[in-house]
Structure formats: C-alpha cells, structure tokens
mmCIF file of C-alpha atoms in Angstrom:
data_model
loop_
_atom_site.group_PDB
_atom_site.id
_atom_site.type_symbol
_atom_site.label_atom_id
_atom_site.label_comp_id
_atom_site.label_asym_id
_atom_site.label_seq_id
_atom_site.Cartn_x
_atom_site.Cartn_y
_atom_site.Cartn_z
ATOM 1 C CA MET H 1 0.027 -0.022 0.004
ATOM 2 C CA ARG H 2 1.336 3.428 -0.674
ATOM 3 C CA ILE H 3 0.307 6.608 1.445
ATOM 4 C CA VAL H 4 0.957 9.866 -0.050
ATOM 5 C CA ILE H 5 0.898 13.014 1.948
ATOM 6 C CA VAL H 6 0.408 16.505 0.245
ATOM 7 C CA GLY H 7 2.163 19.121 2.201
ATOM 8 C CA GLY H 8 5.737 19.146 3.701
ATOM 9 C CA GLY H 9 5.157 21.286 6.804
ATOM 10 C CA LEU H 10 4.559 20.244 10.502
ATOM 11 C CA ALA H 11 1.490 18.081 10.056
ATOM 12 C CA GLY H 12 3.067 16.305 7.013
ATOM 13 C CA GLY H 13 6.088 15.467 8.752
ATOM 14 C CA ASN H 14 4.201 14.021 11.899
ATOM 15 C CA VAL H 15 1.941 12.017 9.597
ATOM 16 C CA ALA H 16 4.990 10.321 8.128
ATOM 17 C CA ALA H 17 6.554 9.736 11.503
ATOM 18 C CA GLU H 18 3.516 8.319 13.084
ATOM 19 C CA LEU H 19 3.003 5.865 10.361
ATOM 20 C CA ARG H 20 6.433 4.532 10.742
ATOM 21 C CA ASP H 21 6.101 4.603 14.403
ATOM 22 C CA GLU H 22 2.875 2.466 14.249
ATOM 23 C CA GLY H 23 4.799 0.038 12.243
ATOM 24 C CA PHE H 24 3.445 0.667 8.829
ATOM 25 C CA ASP H 25 5.667 -0.961 6.298
ATOM 26 C CA GLY H 26 4.322 0.402 2.944
ATOM 27 C CA GLU H 27 5.256 2.991 0.794
ATOM 28 C CA VAL H 28 5.270 6.649 2.266
ATOM 29 C CA VAL H 29 5.798 9.664 -0.077
ATOM 30 C CA LEU H 30 5.841 13.278 1.310
ATOM 31 C CA LEU H 31 5.338 16.029 -1.197
ATOM 32 C CA GLY H 32 6.211 19.456 0.046
ATOM 33 C CA ASP H 33 6.116 22.811 -1.928
ATOM 34 C CA GLU H 34 9.112 24.472 0.212
ATOM 35 C CA PRO H 35 12.822 23.468 0.484
ATOM 36 C CA GLY H 36 14.134 21.394 3.395
ATOM 37 C CA VAL H 37 12.437 18.999 5.856
ATOM 38 C CA PRO H 38 9.332 19.762 7.760
ATOM 39 C CA PHE H 39 9.628 21.857 10.732
ATOM 40 C CA GLY H 40 7.121 23.654 13.182
ATOM 41 C CA ARG H 41 6.763 27.470 12.355
ATOM 42 C CA PRO H 42 6.253 29.019 16.107
ATOM 43 C CA PRO H 43 9.875 30.393 16.148
ATOM 44 C CA LEU H 44 9.606 32.079 12.942
ATOM 45 C CA SER H 45 7.722 35.170 14.996
ATOM 46 C CA LYS H 46 9.817 34.352 18.249
ATOM 47 C CA THR H 47 13.041 32.831 19.083
ATOM 48 C CA TYR H 48 14.257 31.906 15.464
ATOM 49 C CA LEU H 49 13.641 35.716 14.317
ATOM 50 C CA ARG H 50 15.493 37.007 17.612
ATOM 51 C CA ASP H 51 18.589 34.843 16.592
ATOM 52 C CA GLU H 52 18.104 32.764 20.153
ATOM 53 C CA GLU H 53 17.664 29.406 18.594
ATOM 54 C CA ASP H 54 17.889 27.542 15.208
ATOM 55 C CA LEU H 55 15.079 25.308 14.067
ATOM 56 C CA SER H 56 16.476 21.851 14.883
ATOM 57 C CA ALA H 57 14.324 21.644 17.851
ATOM 58 C CA TRP H 58 11.123 22.160 15.800
ATOM 59 C CA LEU H 59 11.608 19.239 13.452
ATOM 60 C CA PRO H 60 9.207 16.184 13.678
ATOM 61 C CA LYS H 61 12.275 14.122 12.570
ATOM 62 C CA PRO H 62 15.908 14.936 11.906
ATOM 63 C CA ALA H 63 16.839 15.480 8.336
ATOM 64 C CA GLY H 64 18.316 11.905 7.953
ATOM 65 C CA TRP H 65 15.248 10.162 9.307
ATOM 66 C CA TYR H 66 13.373 10.217 6.245
ATOM 67 C CA ALA H 67 15.679 8.174 4.031
ATOM 68 C CA GLU H 68 16.701 5.960 6.922
ATOM 69 C CA ASN H 69 12.999 5.094 7.332
ATOM 70 C CA ASP H 70 12.331 4.767 3.649
ATOM 71 C CA VAL H 71 10.099 7.861 3.386
ATOM 72 C CA ASP H 72 10.231 9.445 -0.036
ATOM 73 C CA LEU H 73 10.539 13.006 0.896
ATOM 74 C CA ARG H 74 10.106 15.325 -2.193
ATOM 75 C CA PRO H 75 10.782 18.835 -1.315
ATOM 76 C CA GLU H 76 9.765 21.657 -3.762
ATOM 77 C CA ALA H 77 7.311 19.176 -5.383
ATOM 78 C CA ARG H 78 4.044 21.285 -5.820
ATOM 79 C CA VAL H 79 0.869 19.390 -6.464
ATOM 80 C CA GLU H 80 -1.272 20.882 -9.222
ATOM 81 C CA SER H 81 -4.373 18.444 -8.992
ATOM 82 C CA VAL H 82 -5.890 15.401 -7.460
ATOM 83 C CA ASP H 83 -7.914 12.621 -8.972
ATOM 84 C CA PRO H 84 -9.165 10.525 -6.550
ATOM 85 C CA ALA H 85 -11.137 8.388 -8.787
ATOM 86 C CA GLY H 86 -7.700 7.444 -10.459
ATOM 87 C CA HIS H 87 -5.856 7.240 -7.038
ATOM 88 C CA LYS H 88 -3.307 9.878 -8.210
ATOM 89 C CA VAL H 89 -1.900 13.401 -7.857
ATOM 90 C CA ASP H 90 -0.572 15.312 -10.673
ATOM 91 C CA LEU H 91 2.566 17.489 -10.122
ATOM 92 C CA ALA H 92 3.605 20.785 -11.570
ATOM 93 C CA ASN H 93 6.559 19.331 -13.147
ATOM 94 C CA GLY H 94 4.256 16.745 -15.013
ATOM 95 C CA ASP H 95 4.780 13.831 -13.071
ATOM 96 C CA GLU H 96 2.089 11.625 -11.537
ATOM 97 C CA VAL H 97 2.069 10.048 -8.000
ATOM 98 C CA GLY H 98 -0.182 7.078 -7.263
ATOM 99 C CA PHE H 99 -1.897 6.466 -4.088
ATOM 100 C CA ASP H 100 -3.915 3.792 -2.199
ATOM 101 C CA ARG H 101 -4.572 6.607 0.681
ATOM 102 C CA LEU H 102 -4.084 10.428 0.700
ATOM 103 C CA CYS H 103 -3.572 13.052 3.475
ATOM 104 C CA ILE H 104 -3.840 16.280 2.460
ATOM 105 C CA ALA H 105 -1.825 18.633 5.104
ATOM 106 C CA THR H 106 -1.188 21.578 2.711
ATOM 107 C CA GLY H 107 -1.881 24.178 5.451
ATOM 108 C CA CYS H 108 -2.498 27.706 4.843
ATOM 109 C CA ARG H 109 -0.720 30.928 3.313
ATOM 110 C CA PRO H 110 -1.005 34.472 4.475
ATOM 111 C CA ARG H 111 -3.581 36.631 3.197
ATOM 112 C CA ILE H 112 -2.218 39.356 0.799
ATOM 113 C CA PRO H 113 -4.538 42.413 0.625
ATOM 114 C CA ASP H 114 -5.092 43.907 -2.717
ATOM 115 C CA LEU H 115 -3.718 47.492 -1.955
ATOM 116 C CA THR H 116 -1.573 50.005 -3.930
ATOM 117 C CA GLY H 117 2.046 49.511 -3.037
ATOM 118 C CA MET H 118 1.759 45.810 -1.954
ATOM 119 C CA ASP H 119 4.721 44.824 -4.488
ATOM 120 C CA LEU H 120 6.731 47.536 -2.997
ATOM 121 C CA ASP H 121 10.355 46.168 -1.854
ATOM 122 C CA GLY H 122 9.921 45.674 1.944
ATOM 123 C CA VAL H 123 6.260 44.841 2.299
ATOM 124 C CA LEU H 124 6.412 41.130 3.599
ATOM 125 C CA PRO H 125 4.530 38.286 4.739
ATOM 126 C CA LEU H 126 5.685 35.569 7.224
ATOM 127 C CA ARG H 127 5.244 32.023 6.581
ATOM 128 C CA THR H 128 8.592 30.643 5.394
ATOM 129 C CA LYS H 129 12.057 30.323 6.953
ATOM 130 C CA SER H 130 13.303 32.387 3.979
ATOM 131 C CA GLN H 131 10.763 35.189 4.698
ATOM 132 C CA CYS H 132 11.839 35.304 8.280
ATOM 133 C CA ASP H 133 15.653 35.533 7.221
ATOM 134 C CA GLU H 134 14.567 38.654 5.029
ATOM 135 C CA ILE H 135 12.788 40.260 8.058
ATOM 136 C CA LYS H 136 15.672 39.402 10.428
ATOM 137 C CA GLU H 137 18.048 41.145 7.918
ATOM 138 C CA ARG H 138 16.084 44.306 7.502
ATOM 139 C CA ALA H 139 15.440 44.469 11.090
ATOM 140 C CA ALA H 140 19.371 44.410 11.613
ATOM 141 C CA ALA H 141 19.896 47.403 9.348
ATOM 142 C CA PRO H 142 20.739 50.927 10.907
ATOM 143 C CA GLY H 143 17.589 52.673 11.621
ATOM 144 C CA ALA H 144 15.268 50.017 10.959
ATOM 145 C CA LYS H 145 11.493 51.145 11.458
ATOM 146 C CA ALA H 146 8.740 48.507 11.177
ATOM 147 C CA VAL H 147 5.115 48.665 10.493
ATOM 148 C CA VAL H 148 3.044 45.668 11.652
ATOM 149 C CA VAL H 149 -0.310 45.459 9.885
ATOM 150 C CA GLY H 150 -2.601 43.184 11.937
ATOM 151 C CA MET H 151 -2.181 42.297 15.712
ATOM 152 C CA SER H 152 -3.547 38.867 15.889
ATOM 153 C CA PHE H 153 -1.099 36.195 17.093
ATOM 154 C CA ILE H 154 1.653 36.465 14.279
ATOM 155 C CA GLY H 155 1.721 40.243 14.205
ATOM 156 C CA SER H 156 1.709 40.474 18.126
ATOM 157 C CA GLU H 157 4.672 38.080 18.519
ATOM 158 C CA VAL H 158 6.654 39.732 15.455
ATOM 159 C CA ALA H 159 5.926 43.341 17.223
ATOM 160 C CA ALA H 160 7.429 42.102 20.354
ATOM 161 C CA SER H 161 10.292 40.343 18.772
ATOM 162 C CA LEU H 162 11.141 43.262 16.882
ATOM 163 C CA ARG H 163 11.123 45.699 19.958
ATOM 164 C CA GLN H 164 13.238 42.940 21.758
ATOM 165 C CA LEU H 165 15.729 43.563 19.050
ATOM 166 C CA GLY H 166 15.705 47.390 19.413
ATOM 167 C CA VAL H 167 13.457 47.956 16.168
ATOM 168 C CA ASP H 168 11.026 50.903 16.335
ATOM 169 C CA VAL H 169 7.485 49.273 15.562
ATOM 170 C CA GLY H 170 4.279 50.772 15.005
ATOM 171 C CA ALA H 171 1.261 48.541 14.486
ATOM 172 C CA ILE H 172 -1.960 49.258 12.596
ATOM 173 C CA PHE H 173 -5.114 47.077 13.303
ATOM 174 C CA PRO H 174 -9.038 47.324 13.053
ATOM 175 C CA GLY H 175 -9.712 45.885 16.494
ATOM 176 C CA SER H 176 -9.873 47.130 19.942
ATOM 177 C CA GLY H 177 -6.196 45.598 20.813
ATOM 178 C CA PRO H 178 -4.085 42.789 20.164
ATOM 179 C CA MET H 179 -5.572 39.617 19.471
ATOM 180 C CA ALA H 180 -8.987 40.797 20.262
ATOM 181 C CA ALA H 181 -10.863 38.520 17.841
ATOM 182 C CA VAL H 182 -9.642 35.519 19.650
ATOM 183 C CA LEU H 183 -9.127 36.455 23.261
ATOM 184 C CA GLY H 184 -11.780 39.153 23.491
ATOM 185 C CA ASP H 185 -11.640 43.040 24.439
ATOM 186 C CA HIS H 186 -10.738 42.554 28.243
ATOM 187 C CA VAL H 187 -7.766 40.782 27.343
ATOM 188 C CA ALA H 188 -6.724 42.841 24.320
ATOM 189 C CA ARG H 189 -6.617 46.036 26.594
ATOM 190 C CA ARG H 190 -4.241 44.329 28.656
ATOM 191 C CA MET H 191 -2.037 43.336 25.938
ATOM 192 C CA ALA H 192 -2.426 46.653 24.430
ATOM 193 C CA ASP H 193 -0.928 48.086 27.597
ATOM 194 C CA ILE H 194 2.000 45.752 27.442
ATOM 195 C CA HIS H 195 2.728 46.588 23.720
ATOM 196 C CA ARG H 196 2.553 50.349 24.640
ATOM 197 C CA SER H 197 4.815 49.826 27.846
ATOM 198 C CA LYS H 198 7.636 48.256 25.595
ATOM 199 C CA GLY H 199 7.286 51.267 23.031
ATOM 200 C CA VAL H 200 5.071 49.872 20.177
ATOM 201 C CA GLU H 201 2.968 52.528 18.806
ATOM 202 C CA LEU H 202 -0.536 51.194 18.401
ATOM 203 C CA LEU H 203 -2.938 52.567 15.898
ATOM 204 C CA SER H 204 -6.102 50.595 16.862
ATOM 205 C CA GLY H 205 -9.509 50.727 14.858
ATOM 206 C CA GLU H 206 -7.415 51.526 11.740
ATOM 207 C CA LYS H 207 -7.321 49.920 8.174
ATOM 208 C CA VAL H 208 -4.354 50.262 5.733
ATOM 209 C CA ALA H 209 -5.340 52.181 2.514
ATOM 210 C CA ALA H 210 -2.057 51.906 0.761
ATOM 211 C CA PHE H 211 1.760 51.444 0.936
ATOM 212 C CA ARG H 212 4.037 54.383 -0.413
ATOM 213 C CA GLY H 213 7.269 54.665 -1.564
ATOM 214 C CA ASN H 214 9.806 54.770 -4.634
ATOM 215 C CA GLY H 215 10.634 51.259 -5.334
ATOM 216 C CA LYS H 216 10.716 50.363 -1.736
ATOM 217 C CA VAL H 217 8.078 50.931 1.001
ATOM 218 C CA GLU H 218 8.612 54.184 3.113
ATOM 219 C CA GLN H 219 5.216 54.847 4.271
ATOM 220 C CA VAL H 220 1.903 53.050 5.237
ATOM 221 C CA VAL H 221 -1.153 55.018 4.809
ATOM 222 C CA THR H 222 -4.348 54.461 6.853
ATOM 223 C CA GLU H 223 -7.867 54.822 5.572
ATOM 224 C CA SER H 224 -8.411 57.812 8.095
ATOM 225 C CA GLY H 225 -5.353 59.365 6.162
ATOM 226 C CA ARG H 226 -2.642 58.786 8.774
ATOM 227 C CA ALA H 227 0.649 58.241 7.311
ATOM 228 C CA VAL H 228 3.433 56.160 9.291
ATOM 229 C CA ASP H 229 6.991 56.068 7.963
ATOM 230 C CA CYS H 230 8.762 52.830 7.895
ATOM 231 C CA THR H 231 11.742 50.854 6.354
ATOM 232 C CA PHE H 232 9.784 47.750 6.262
ATOM 233 C CA VAL H 233 6.289 46.275 6.621
ATOM 234 C CA LEU H 234 5.135 43.019 8.198
ATOM 235 C CA VAL H 235 1.602 41.844 6.711
ATOM 236 C CA GLY H 236 0.003 39.697 9.248
ATOM 237 C CA LEU H 237 -3.784 39.637 8.235
ATOM 238 C CA GLY H 238 -4.570 36.106 8.796
ATOM 239 C CA VAL H 239 -4.306 33.007 6.491
ATOM 240 C CA GLN H 240 -6.436 31.332 4.020
ATOM 241 C CA PRO H 241 -6.282 27.548 3.248
ATOM 242 C CA ASN H 242 -4.382 26.082 0.304
ATOM 243 C CA VAL H 243 -7.365 24.383 -1.361
ATOM 244 C CA GLU H 244 -7.266 25.624 -4.928
ATOM 245 C CA PHE H 245 -5.403 22.545 -6.360
ATOM 246 C CA LEU H 246 -8.358 20.590 -5.168
ATOM 247 C CA GLU H 247 -11.087 22.131 -7.523
ATOM 248 C CA GLY H 248 -12.596 19.511 -9.428
ATOM 249 C CA SER H 249 -11.328 16.411 -7.582
ATOM 250 C CA GLY H 250 -14.832 16.056 -5.824
ATOM 251 C CA ILE H 251 -13.193 16.646 -2.414
ATOM 252 C CA ALA H 252 -15.455 18.891 -0.365
ATOM 253 C CA THR H 253 -14.109 22.169 0.737
ATOM 254 C CA ASP H 254 -15.305 25.129 2.590
ATOM 255 C CA ASN H 255 -12.883 26.961 4.617
ATOM 256 C CA GLY H 256 -10.465 24.164 4.300
ATOM 257 C CA VAL H 257 -10.837 20.430 3.645
ATOM 258 C CA LEU H 258 -14.264 19.223 5.219
ATOM 259 C CA VAL H 259 -13.556 16.199 7.328
ATOM 260 C CA ASP H 260 -15.466 14.203 9.618
ATOM 261 C CA VAL H 261 -14.992 13.208 13.355
ATOM 262 C CA THR H 262 -12.209 10.681 12.105
ATOM 263 C CA CYS H 263 -10.509 13.361 9.729
ATOM 264 C CA ARG H 264 -11.950 11.626 6.595
ATOM 265 C CA ALA H 265 -12.632 13.715 3.777
ATOM 266 C CA SER H 266 -16.060 13.453 1.488
ATOM 267 C CA VAL H 267 -14.277 10.964 -0.958
ATOM 268 C CA GLU H 268 -13.050 7.493 -0.068
ATOM 269 C CA SER H 269 -9.409 7.136 0.979
ATOM 270 C CA VAL H 270 -8.803 10.731 1.394
ATOM 271 C CA PHE H 271 -7.999 12.367 4.739
ATOM 272 C CA ALA H 272 -6.789 15.883 5.925
ATOM 273 C CA ALA H 273 -4.751 17.243 8.758
ATOM 274 C CA GLY H 274 -3.298 20.447 10.526
ATOM 275 C CA ASP H 275 -4.306 24.022 9.420
ATOM 276 C CA ILE H 276 -6.281 22.639 6.223
ATOM 277 C CA ALA H 277 -8.700 20.337 7.878
ATOM 278 C CA ASN H 278 -12.252 21.758 8.848
ATOM 279 C CA HIS H 279 -12.953 19.165 11.401
ATOM 280 C CA ASP H 280 -16.350 17.976 12.738
ATOM 281 C CA HIS H 281 -15.309 18.093 16.292
ATOM 282 C CA PRO H 282 -17.254 16.065 18.981
ATOM 283 C CA LEU H 283 -17.229 18.813 21.393
ATOM 284 C CA PHE H 284 -17.043 22.044 19.529
ATOM 285 C CA GLY H 285 -18.708 21.494 16.133
ATOM 286 C CA ARG H 286 -16.855 22.074 12.929
ATOM 287 C CA ILE H 287 -13.953 24.056 13.612
ATOM 288 C CA ARG H 288 -10.627 24.927 11.752
ATOM 289 C CA VAL H 289 -7.466 25.223 14.054
ATOM 290 C CA GLU H 290 -4.484 27.023 12.987
ATOM 291 C CA HIS H 291 -2.050 26.137 15.932
ATOM 292 C CA TYR H 292 0.912 23.830 16.482
ATOM 293 C CA ASN H 293 -0.430 21.704 18.915
ATOM 294 C CA ASN H 294 -3.242 20.734 16.621
ATOM 295 C CA ALA H 295 -1.021 20.178 13.711
ATOM 296 C CA GLU H 296 1.370 17.832 15.681
ATOM 297 C CA LYS H 297 -1.622 15.950 17.441
ATOM 298 C CA GLN H 298 -4.049 15.697 14.466
ATOM 299 C CA ALA H 299 -1.302 14.550 12.167
ATOM 300 C CA ARG H 300 -0.644 11.789 14.370
ATOM 301 C CA TYR H 301 -4.075 11.005 14.734
ATOM 302 C CA VAL H 302 -4.579 10.923 11.024
ATOM 303 C CA ALA H 303 -1.855 8.481 10.463
ATOM 304 C CA ARG H 304 -3.639 6.087 12.731
ATOM 305 C CA SER H 305 -7.111 6.715 11.085
ATOM 306 C CA MET H 306 -5.465 5.761 7.682
ATOM 307 C CA LEU H 307 -4.163 2.531 9.292
ATOM 308 C CA GLY H 308 -7.972 1.512 10.584
ATOM 309 C CA SER H 309 -8.666 3.534 13.690
ATOM 310 C CA ILE H 310 -12.216 4.687 14.107
ATOM 311 C CA GLU H 311 -11.778 6.529 17.461
ATOM 312 C CA PRO H 312 -13.071 10.136 16.861
ATOM 313 C CA TYR H 313 -10.398 12.944 17.193
ATOM 314 C CA ASP H 314 -11.629 14.931 20.254
ATOM 315 C CA TYR H 315 -8.507 16.739 21.307
ATOM 316 C CA VAL H 316 -9.305 19.489 23.657
ATOM 317 C CA HIS H 317 -7.284 22.380 21.749
ATOM 318 C CA SER H 318 -4.635 24.228 23.157
ATOM 319 C CA PHE H 319 -2.108 26.829 22.066
ATOM 320 C CA TRP H 320 0.244 29.495 23.468
ATOM 321 C CA SER H 321 1.940 32.573 22.828
ATOM 322 C CA ASP H 322 5.072 34.235 24.128
ATOM 323 C CA GLN H 323 5.443 38.081 23.784
ATOM 324 C CA TYR H 324 8.360 39.932 25.743
ATOM 325 C CA ASP H 325 8.547 38.046 29.081
ATOM 326 C CA HIS H 326 4.923 37.508 29.158
ATOM 327 C CA LYS H 327 3.121 33.968 28.204
ATOM 328 C CA ILE H 328 -0.354 33.377 27.064
ATOM 329 C CA GLU H 329 -1.739 29.831 27.408
ATOM 330 C CA TYR H 330 -5.135 28.763 26.212
ATOM 331 C CA VAL H 331 -7.203 25.379 26.324
ATOM 332 C CA GLY H 332 -10.811 24.698 24.674
ATOM 333 C CA TYR H 333 -12.317 26.366 21.676
ATOM 334 C CA ALA H 334 -14.528 29.609 21.883
ATOM 335 C CA SER H 335 -15.611 31.622 18.734
ATOM 336 C CA ARG H 336 -18.488 33.367 20.699
ATOM 337 C CA TRP H 337 -19.180 33.775 24.311
ATOM 338 C CA ASP H 338 -21.567 35.631 26.438
ATOM 339 C CA ASP H 339 -19.727 35.879 29.481
ATOM 340 C CA PHE H 340 -15.990 36.267 30.335
ATOM 341 C CA VAL H 341 -15.088 35.423 33.994
ATOM 342 C CA VAL H 342 -11.658 36.478 35.619
ATOM 343 C CA ARG H 343 -9.844 34.796 38.158
ATOM 344 C CA GLY H 344 -6.819 37.161 39.475
ATOM 345 C CA ASP H 345 -5.603 40.378 38.543
ATOM 346 C CA LEU H 346 -6.806 41.350 35.042
ATOM 347 C CA GLU H 347 -5.102 44.947 35.308
ATOM 348 C CA SER H 348 -1.613 44.017 36.298
ATOM 349 C CA GLY H 349 -0.792 40.516 37.653
ATOM 350 C CA GLY H 350 -1.162 37.177 36.334
ATOM 351 C CA PHE H 351 -4.716 35.910 35.755
ATOM 352 C CA LEU H 352 -7.179 33.130 34.175
ATOM 353 C CA GLY H 353 -9.891 33.932 32.082
ATOM 354 C CA PHE H 354 -13.039 31.849 31.402
ATOM 355 C CA TYR H 355 -14.950 31.968 28.473
ATOM 356 C CA LEU H 356 -18.829 30.849 28.866
ATOM 357 C CA LYS H 357 -21.836 30.518 26.932
ATOM 358 C CA ASP H 358 -25.259 30.092 28.547
ATOM 359 C CA GLY H 359 -23.099 29.043 31.746
ATOM 360 C CA VAL H 360 -21.022 26.543 30.017
ATOM 361 C CA VAL H 361 -17.214 26.999 30.094
ATOM 362 C CA LEU H 362 -16.256 26.690 26.336
ATOM 363 C CA ALA H 363 -12.408 27.643 26.891
ATOM 364 C CA ALA H 364 -9.853 29.100 29.464
ATOM 365 C CA MET H 365 -6.900 31.172 29.063
ATOM 366 C CA GLY H 366 -4.230 32.154 31.406
ATOM 367 C CA LEU H 367 -1.680 35.269 31.151
ATOM 368 C CA ASP H 368 1.327 34.437 33.197
ATOM 369 C CA ARG H 369 -0.581 32.104 35.215
ATOM 370 C CA GLY H 370 -2.268 28.458 34.465
ATOM 371 C CA GLY H 371 0.587 26.407 33.414
ATOM 372 C CA ASP H 372 0.959 24.326 30.197
ATOM 373 C CA PRO H 373 -2.041 21.955 30.190
ATOM 374 C CA GLU H 374 0.082 19.715 27.876
ATOM 375 C CA ALA H 375 3.088 19.266 29.915
ATOM 376 C CA GLU H 376 1.824 20.306 33.456
ATOM 377 C CA PRO H 377 -1.015 17.899 34.335
ATOM 378 C CA ASN H 378 -1.694 19.406 37.868
ATOM 379 C CA SER H 379 -1.789 23.002 36.444
ATOM 380 C CA GLU H 380 -4.886 25.092 36.597
ATOM 381 C CA LEU H 381 -5.359 25.087 32.937
ATOM 382 C CA ALA H 382 -5.074 21.499 32.775
ATOM 383 C CA ALA H 383 -7.943 21.344 35.374
ATOM 384 C CA CYS H 384 -10.020 22.879 32.925
ATOM 385 C CA VAL H 385 -9.893 20.201 30.214
ATOM 386 C CA PRO H 386 -12.361 18.018 32.296
ATOM 387 C CA LEU H 387 -14.644 21.207 32.964
ATOM 388 C CA ILE H 388 -14.807 22.039 29.159
ATOM 389 C CA ARG H 389 -15.284 18.323 28.160
ATOM 390 C CA LYS H 390 -18.212 17.867 30.959
ATOM 391 C CA GLY H 391 -19.991 20.878 28.963
ATOM 392 C CA GLU H 392 -22.206 21.516 32.113
ATOM 393 C CA LYS H 393 -23.132 24.938 33.632
ATOM 394 C CA VAL H 394 -20.563 26.433 36.235
ATOM 395 C CA ASP H 395 -21.422 29.007 38.651
ATOM 396 C CA PRO H 396 -19.334 31.963 37.508
ATOM 397 C CA ARG H 397 -18.541 32.870 41.152
ATOM 398 C CA THR H 398 -17.023 29.552 41.775
ATOM 399 C CA LEU H 399 -14.732 30.245 38.540
ATOM 400 C CA ALA H 400 -13.576 33.680 39.847
ATOM 401 C CA ASP H 401 -13.088 32.675 43.501
ATOM 402 C CA GLU H 402 -9.256 32.086 44.043
ATOM 403 C CA GLY H 403 -10.179 29.799 46.978
ATOM 404 C CA SER H 404 -12.382 27.239 44.971
ATOM 405 C CA ASP H 405 -10.977 24.230 43.283
ATOM 406 C CA LEU H 406 -11.372 23.870 39.658
ATOM 407 C CA THR H 407 -10.971 20.144 39.903
ATOM 408 C CA THR H 408 -14.095 20.034 41.950
ATOM 409 C CA ALA H 409 -15.959 22.544 39.781
ATOM 410 C CA ALA H 410 -15.421 20.100 36.763
ATOM 411 C CA GLY H 411 -16.809 17.131 39.200
ATOM 412 C CA GLY H 412 -13.326 15.364 39.538
#
C-alpha cells in the first residue's frame, strides 16, 4: 500500500513519522512545496527571528530520518491537482504519483491584501524560513523602523520580537487591541498596555489604505489619512487555506477541507490534517484550528485513522503565545461567548479568564498564570480540560473565587 502526504510542513512530517512509529511498512511519499525538511513554524515569529535558537528543536524528525526510514521526501514538489477516482496526484513538473490513501496537509498561506504598493520592496508576509530571514536582515539594518499590519498572534509576536531587537515598531489593526478577535476585548486591552509599555505605537481601529514608496516601502497610509514612516512592513492579516489545487476533484472544501470526526474527507481514501482540516469536532462542532499543537496531534491521529482506527478526534485544543516576558496559554475553543469570568488580577498581575456560553465553559486562558495544560497535568489550565469536556453549567462565582478548586468544579 502506498500512502501519499501532500504538504511538507509540521502536519505532513508528523503523519509520516506516526505511520512508521505505528509499524506501517508500505510506501510513504511526502510531497512538499518548500525546500528542506518539515518543521514547526512558531519560532519564526519568536526565538528564530531573534536569533536565539535555530530550527533543529522544531523538526518532527531529523533530516536523515526520512531516508533511513524509507520515506520518499520530495521537497519543492508542488501538487497541481488530485484525481481521487484515478488514485493519483499530478505535480507541476508533469509527474504523476499514485496513491492508495491520501492525506492533505497543505496548511495555509498569508492573506495578501489587494492594496496599492503591496508589491513594493520591503512589504513582507511571514510564513517561510526565507521570509523570516529577510525580516531578520531588515531588522538588523541601521535605523530600521517596522510597521506591523494586523495584531493577531503572528503580528503581536513579531511586534514583540522586533522591539526586543531594538527596532522601532508601529502597529495598525482594526480591533480594540491585540488578539481581540480570539481572546476578547478584556484581554486585548491588557495586551495593548503591555505593548505600549514596551514602546510599540498602536494604531487601533485603523485599516491600511496603501503602501507608499519609490521602489521600496517608505510609508503606510491608513484609511483615515494617517501616514506612518517605515523601512519595512510585516503584513499579518491572517491566512487562507491552500485548497485551490483540489478544484474539480470532488473533495468537499469550505474554509479548508471538510472532514468528519475521524478526519476523513468527503471521498473515500482521502484524509486531511493540520491547518487545512475543517473538522467536525465532537465537542466544538465544525472548526478549523491553525495552531502548532493541533498540527502535531491531529497529524498523528490521521496516520492512525488511515491505518484503520475509528476513534473520533476529540482533542481539547490548546495553544500558547510568548510576547516579551509574558506567556499566554489557552485551552478549549470559543468563537463566541456571552460571559468572560476573571480569576486573579486582570489589570496588572497574572490571571485566568474563562469563556462561557449559557453558563458552560467553552475555553480558558491564562496570562502569566495557569501552566501548560500539555506538560503540566496538575496545572490550573489542565484542570479546565475536564471542565470543558463535561459541558455543564458552572457558577461564575466559583470560577472567579481564588479559593475554589477547579477540579471540584469539573466534578473531579
């Protein structure tokens, strides 16, 4: 049997690794559209950008593992189309690769706005190592001044890293504060205070109208007419799933590849993992998650699913963000909520925040508090996992009370 994985990022690498770890001895072909081996991208906005570490700790498997374990890794092999009925994929170079089972792990790419001056030198997205290397080079230039467009996770982390490197930073974004769309206005206001205290000029409630410059970017102009000088720009306006190559394949897509509770796509023998997978989650409904932890765990789950497992993928999602000397950790999933309950000091100290809908805890986050729910099983955020799984109403006063036990609140 031959399993083909389309996508050479973190998810694709973990699918290949788990197939071999599970004892699969058939053919494994891993097709990526970037050079090099699969790696995790979080350090591109943090430690790698700041030259504090290389990427070796973020590889699912070392470079030599693929050949040693008979995984046919083909970097820079772009897939142009998929034919599920013919059990083959077509590559841009004209080659065909047959498959018995197929995993789509093509992830996402940065959203590029259709704005005047977008093609100026120095207007940059961040997704690949080479893009990060270019940002590092520009940040090291004398008199560097950056404008970050968008302050969700990538934008906020890059803004923090650039300030830590001594770069002047301005940030333009439409929300009330950094990461408001995901974490809400309360947390966004706190993060805005942190960024301002570190010297970031925040232009909230603004949208970019154009980039100006003579061959290279020199200013960012907002819709309100504000002009901000710069030597380079980081565009961090979210991402879009890489699904165009699936057109005409019969594989259902809608904000990613639609998969069921076992990560199977709409046609037989096709699966999806990572950022690209729009998953029917048993707890949260249909969601698509763009974080490292999911790309790792869902990919390994999909490998087992391709080998016959029928257990649903019910991971209670978690993610983290490091900005300056502050750490955000989050568990669960909440796109909408009607109550936000705080335990601790929202204004200046570490705190936990709980996202509730109709009295049910959907997610929880911690700023400088809570502990990694993956690595610390006795942490406060780890105690929130059964609380979220239970899906029952909890008295908000219990959540806010420093003296109450979250494990007891979860019925543990």
